[in-house]
Amino acid sequence: MDAPLLVIAAGGTGGHMFPAQALAEEMLARGWRVKLATDARGARYAGGFPQAVERQVTAAGTFAQGSWLARIAAPFAIAWGTISTLWSMRRDRPACVAGFGGYPALPAMIAAAILGTPRLIHEQNGVLGRVNRSFATRVDAVVCGVWPTPLPEDARAFHLGNPVREEVLAQADAPYLPPGDHPMGLLVIGGSQGAGVFARVVPSAIALLPEEMRARLRLSQQVRPEDMARVQDAYAEMGVAADLRGFFEDVPQRLAEATLVVSRAGAGSIADITVIGRPSILVPYPFAADDHQAANAAGLVQAGGAFMIREDELTPETLAGHVAAILSDPEGAEAMAEASRGRGRPDAAAELAELVERLGASRARLASPREKRA
């Protein structure tokens, strides 16, 4: 008898793909077959998926982005993608379909609804994205990565957290070394949407730190190519040891070695930071839909694991003040690390996998209509 099949529908950005990858890894370990349904753009973020995951690249489109011609073509692309996905699902029936948002998830989610396949959506952020919002009352479960997440009244909600990849889980027990009279790791990450403002503000903030603190820094910063030379020169002039790259392949390792993290407030970044348990300064991306990055950060800030600085308040002086306060207070930094770890959900992928198995085994309604687990 063939192993049950999970179709994962995701795409658009790494924020959608990383938790999808974590679920794929867990389901493969449980003996399931896994297929990733995405579009050409989403496939570019799928390099970390295990080789055993089959890729199904189909047409998709969005009404919210691109040229007027692309928007006109969007419904035709979605229709064609849905037809091809329907054909694929009829030939190889999935036991469950899991959508992680992003417009590339549309064809598979529509096809699953047409076929009556058990299905769920996972929302990474504290505000439902457009695609997930459209399916929230049409699926068997809405899994929330951040709680509370406002949902339609009829949605069947489960707070399980954001799944993290195996390479993050491998660092979950890495001990935290508080700041002191030794090298201190400062990790600055933010993706393509965050690197620009950090390139402008962080070097100036570092220059304002006490000289003895600056000398102990071991800085890793994500920097866009167009900013690289200027930022390199700034740190070289200060004598700061800085590893600057456009993209870090080893973020989990760098998180484990960090004394402090400066980051955008993407749901995936916060999930990684809290599973490993590190103090952070979060700067929400101001143009995120419905200000969802601020919603992502709120719980961690309230728990005492992070400070949040709005971008319009992000000056070198403000950032330097926060960095200096944390790095000059070992007990406070250690308390922040513990609070951060307390918000982590290292079991998120396993709990999501259990929900997939329950859905795959039965079409019966789930026991709890609106679970509100903190």
XYZ file of N, CA and C in Angstrom, residues 120-246:
381
model
N -5.971 22.158 5.451
C -5.740 23.160 6.486
C -4.944 24.293 5.889
N -4.955 25.423 6.568
C -4.046 26.507 6.226
C -3.216 26.847 7.460
N -1.996 27.275 7.223
C -1.119 27.725 8.299
C -0.796 29.192 8.040
N -1.102 30.029 9.022
C -0.798 31.459 8.922
C 0.389 31.781 9.819
N 1.465 32.237 9.217
C 2.683 32.502 9.968
C 2.592 33.777 10.800
N 1.887 34.788 10.282
C 1.883 36.112 10.893
C 0.690 36.310 11.821
N 0.718 37.445 12.540
C -0.352 37.768 13.460
C -1.577 38.347 12.791
N -1.553 38.459 11.464
C -2.690 38.925 10.671
C -2.800 38.015 9.461
N -3.983 37.530 9.144
C -4.157 36.645 7.991
C -3.762 37.339 6.700
N -2.980 36.627 5.870
C -2.695 37.111 4.534
C -3.910 36.975 3.631
N -3.841 37.582 2.448
C -5.002 37.610 1.551
C -5.477 36.210 1.174
N -4.549 35.346 0.776
C -4.945 34.008 0.334
C -5.524 33.212 1.504
N -4.842 33.232 2.640
C -5.351 32.500 3.802
C -6.692 33.059 4.278
N -6.854 34.365 4.172
C -8.121 34.971 4.582
C -9.272 34.430 3.735
N -9.007 34.220 2.459
C -10.081 33.760 1.573
C -10.475 32.308 1.830
N -9.585 31.540 2.478
C -9.878 30.123 2.728
C -10.181 29.820 4.197
N -10.107 30.825 5.071
C -10.150 30.576 6.519
C -11.404 29.830 6.965
N -12.538 30.065 6.315
C -13.779 29.380 6.700
C -14.101 28.206 5.788
N -13.171 27.854 4.921
C -13.406 26.783 3.957
C -12.432 25.620 4.132
N -11.782 25.582 5.269
C -10.824 24.510 5.546
C -11.188 23.850 6.870
N -10.593 22.702 7.129
C -10.874 21.959 8.355
C -10.162 22.545 9.573
N -9.079 23.295 9.345
C -8.341 23.880 10.464
C -7.540 25.079 9.975
N -7.510 26.113 10.824
C -6.633 27.266 10.607
C -5.591 27.226 11.709
N -4.350 26.993 11.324
C -3.260 26.893 12.292
C -2.560 28.238 12.377
N -2.457 28.767 13.588
C -1.874 30.092 13.800
C -0.449 29.969 14.336
N 0.471 30.676 13.701
C 1.836 30.712 14.192
C 2.022 31.717 15.301
N 1.194 32.764 15.313
C 1.247 33.822 16.322
C -0.126 33.900 16.967
N -0.143 34.092 18.304
C -1.426 34.190 18.997
C -1.426 35.428 19.872
N -2.502 36.228 19.867
C -3.742 35.983 19.116
C -3.643 36.461 17.666
N -4.331 35.770 16.781
C -4.480 36.175 15.391
C -5.973 36.364 15.124
N -6.409 37.566 14.748
C -7.834 37.768 14.471
C -8.303 36.867 13.324
N -9.409 36.156 13.552
C -9.923 35.200 12.573
C -11.433 35.365 12.417
N -11.980 34.939 11.279
C -13.434 34.907 11.145
C -14.062 34.020 12.226
N -15.277 34.334 12.617
C -15.938 33.631 13.717
C -16.056 32.133 13.468
N -16.246 31.735 12.218
C -16.464 30.317 11.911
C -15.171 29.532 11.698
N -14.033 30.187 11.780
C -12.768 29.485 11.564
C -12.469 28.541 12.720
N -11.903 27.384 12.407
C -11.541 26.388 13.417
C -10.051 26.547 13.705
N -9.740 27.275 14.781
C -8.382 27.762 15.010
C -7.595 26.870 15.960
N -6.312 26.706 15.641
C -5.376 25.964 16.475
C -4.080 26.759 16.560
N -3.653 27.090 17.772
C -2.378 27.791 17.929
C -1.284 26.766 18.175
N -0.491 26.512 17.148
C 0.589 25.520 17.252
C 1.958 26.148 17.072
N 2.021 27.427 16.723
C 3.303 28.075 16.499
C 3.785 27.914 15.073
N 4.932 28.503 14.790
C 5.537 28.420 13.466
C 6.591 27.312 13.434
N 6.413 26.309 12.582
C 7.422 25.246 12.486
C 8.777 25.804 12.066
N 9.836 25.279 12.628
C 11.186 25.673 12.235
C 11.920 24.472 11.650
N 12.895 24.759 10.810
C 13.618 23.704 10.107
C 14.512 22.910 11.055
N 14.931 21.737 10.583
C 15.767 20.859 11.402
C 17.059 21.546 11.826
N 17.619 22.379 10.955
C 18.882 23.038 11.300
C 18.694 24.054 12.423
N 17.480 24.590 12.582
C 17.187 25.460 13.719
C 17.010 24.624 14.989
N 16.252 23.548 14.877
C 16.049 22.671 16.036
C 17.373 22.133 16.570
N 18.332 21.943 15.677
C 19.630 21.419 16.098
C 20.358 22.383 17.039
N 19.973 23.677 17.003
C 20.617 24.672 17.859
C 19.754 25.050 19.060
N 18.616 24.364 19.235
C 17.661 24.764 20.269
C 18.241 24.680 21.674
N 19.179 23.794 21.896
C 19.757 23.627 23.234
C 21.090 24.352 23.393
N 21.467 25.172 22.423
C 22.739 25.896 22.514
C 22.690 26.866 23.694
N 23.620 26.777 24.629
C 23.577 27.661 25.809
C 23.826 29.112 25.419
N 23.233 30.022 26.171
C 23.424 31.445 25.928
C 24.562 31.965 26.789
N 25.510 32.649 26.155
C 26.617 33.282 26.869
C 26.296 34.765 27.025
N 25.998 35.213 28.240
C 25.626 36.618 28.431
C 26.783 37.550 28.081
N 26.483 38.827 27.846
C 27.557 39.789 27.546
C 28.522 39.915 28.716
N 29.757 40.217 28.378
C 30.784 40.350 29.406
C 32.103 40.760 28.787
N 33.165 40.511 29.514
C 34.504 40.914 29.063
C 35.081 39.838 28.146
N 34.394 39.619 27.028
C 34.786 38.612 26.054
C 34.132 38.993 24.720
N 34.520 38.340 23.624
C 33.877 38.660 22.336
C 32.360 38.436 22.413
N 31.605 39.369 21.827
C 30.142 39.305 21.857
C 29.611 39.349 20.426
N 28.759 38.407 20.102
C 28.212 38.327 18.760
C 26.987 39.216 18.598
N 27.010 40.072 17.590
C 25.847 40.893 17.231
C 25.437 40.490 15.817
N 24.242 39.929 15.683
C 23.738 39.463 14.394
C 22.653 40.420 13.917
N 22.819 40.935 12.688
C 21.862 41.872 12.104
C 21.305 41.242 10.839
N 20.034 40.891 10.857
C 19.407 40.221 9.718
C 18.081 40.916 9.406
N 17.653 40.834 8.166
C 16.398 41.474 7.848
C 15.857 41.183 6.482
N 16.513 40.328 5.715
C 16.015 40.045 4.371
C 16.173 41.245 3.469
N 15.756 41.102 2.230
C 15.929 42.165 1.247
C 15.165 43.420 1.628
N 14.056 43.266 2.408
C 13.273 44.427 2.789
C 13.844 45.136 4.013
N 14.732 44.484 4.732
C 15.252 45.094 5.937
C 16.678 45.566 5.839
N 17.457 45.015 4.917
C 18.882 45.293 4.875
C 19.173 46.754 4.565
N 18.306 47.410 3.795
C 18.559 48.793 3.399
C 18.591 49.740 4.587
N 17.569 49.724 5.423
C 17.538 50.627 6.564
C 18.616 50.262 7.575
N 18.898 48.984 7.738
C 19.944 48.587 8.670
C 21.318 49.037 8.167
N 21.525 49.019 6.865
C 22.802 49.486 6.311
C 23.010 50.965 6.588
N 21.917 51.729 6.633
C 22.025 53.163 6.890
C 22.225 53.467 8.375
N 21.547 52.712 9.246
C 21.494 53.086 10.656
C 22.499 52.341 11.530
N 22.680 51.035 11.290
C 23.484 50.236 12.209
C 24.938 50.708 12.297
N 25.651 50.979 11.185
C 27.041 51.437 11.347
C 27.160 52.703 12.191
N 26.246 53.648 11.993
C 26.283 54.880 12.789
C 25.989 54.591 14.253
N 25.097 53.635 14.511
C 24.799 53.261 15.893
C 26.003 52.604 16.552
N 26.683 51.733 15.828
C 27.868 51.064 16.378
C 28.935 52.095 16.728
N 29.058 53.124 15.897
C 30.063 54.170 16.141
C 29.800 54.914 17.451
N 28.547 54.922 17.917
C 28.199 55.638 19.143
C 28.400 54.795 20.401
N 28.680 53.498 20.246
C 28.884 52.640 21.413
C 30.199 52.976 22.104
N 30.302 52.689 23.413
C 31.583 52.874 24.098
C 32.693 52.094 23.378
N 33.863 52.665 23.332
C 34.959 52.069 22.554
C 35.291 50.649 23.021
N 35.285 50.428 24.336
C 35.645 49.093 24.824
C 34.576 48.054 24.457
N 33.318 48.451 24.387
C 32.246 47.555 23.964
C 32.370 47.261 22.477
N 32.645 48.302 21.705
C 32.785 48.146 20.252
C 33.942 47.207 19.910
N 35.004 47.265 20.701
C 36.176 46.428 20.425
C 35.887 44.953 20.640
N 34.877 44.634 21.462
C 34.574 43.233 21.746
C 33.512 42.662 20.800
N 32.939 43.503 19.949
C 31.877 43.041 19.058
C 32.416 42.137 17.959
N 31.670 41.108 17.659
C 31.888 40.284 16.476
C 30.591 40.371 15.681
N 30.591 41.235 14.675
C 29.369 41.619 13.987
C 29.150 40.795 12.727
N 27.933 40.277 12.570
C 27.509 39.652 11.322
C 26.297 40.437 10.833
N 26.365 40.973 9.618
C 25.265 41.798 9.125
C 24.942 41.469 7.683
N 23.646 41.352 7.431
C 23.155 41.146 6.067
C 23.088 42.508 5.384
N 23.747 42.612 4.224
C 23.861 43.897 3.530
C 23.595 43.695 2.041
N 22.819 44.603 1.457
C 22.547 44.536 0.030
C 23.807 44.873 -0.767
N 23.954 44.336 -1.984
C 25.155 44.595 -2.786
C 25.438 46.080 -2.980
N 24.392 46.878 -3.193
C 24.608 48.299 -3.455
C 25.087 49.066 -2.225
N 24.929 48.467 -1.029
C 25.384 49.117 0.202
C 26.697 48.550 0.717
N 27.168 47.462 0.119
C 28.264 46.694 0.701
C 29.535 47.513 0.889
N 30.005 48.200 -0.139
C 31.280 48.926 -0.045
C 31.230 49.999 1.030
N 30.143 50.744 1.074
C 30.009 51.822 2.064
C 30.009 51.267 3.481
N 29.274 50.179 3.717
C 29.202 49.612 5.062
C 30.538 48.987 5.456
N 31.183 48.315 4.513
C 32.510 47.749 4.800
C 33.483 48.841 5.221
N 33.494 49.945 4.478
C 34.408 51.046 4.805
C 34.117 51.624 6.178
N 32.824 51.722 6.528
C 32.456 52.297 7.827
C 32.986 51.438 8.969
N 32.828 50.133 8.865
C 33.290 49.259 9.940
C 34.812 49.172 9.977
N 35.425 49.191 8.810
C 36.890 49.144 8.769
C 37.491 50.381 9.446
N 36.870 51.513 9.216
C 37.360 52.754 9.826
C 37.229 52.715 11.345
N 36.179 52.025 11.825
C 35.980 51.895 13.273
C 36.849 50.804 13.883
N 37.367 49.912 13.049
C 38.105 48.774 13.556
C 37.213 47.683 14.114
N 35.972 47.607 13.621
C 35.020 46.598 14.080
C 35.149 45.349 13.216
N 35.258 44.195 13.859
C 35.309 42.924 13.135
C 33.909 42.616 12.604
N 33.749 42.672 11.271
C 32.416 42.531 10.678
C 32.441 41.538 9.523
N 31.504 40.597 9.564
C 31.288 39.657 8.462
C 30.011 40.103 7.757
N 30.159 40.666 6.574
C 29.036 41.248 5.838
C 28.737 40.393 4.614
N 27.484 40.010 4.466
C 27.082 39.184 3.316
C 25.665 39.570 2.891
N 25.376 39.278 1.632
C 24.034 39.525 1.130
C 23.031 38.528 1.672
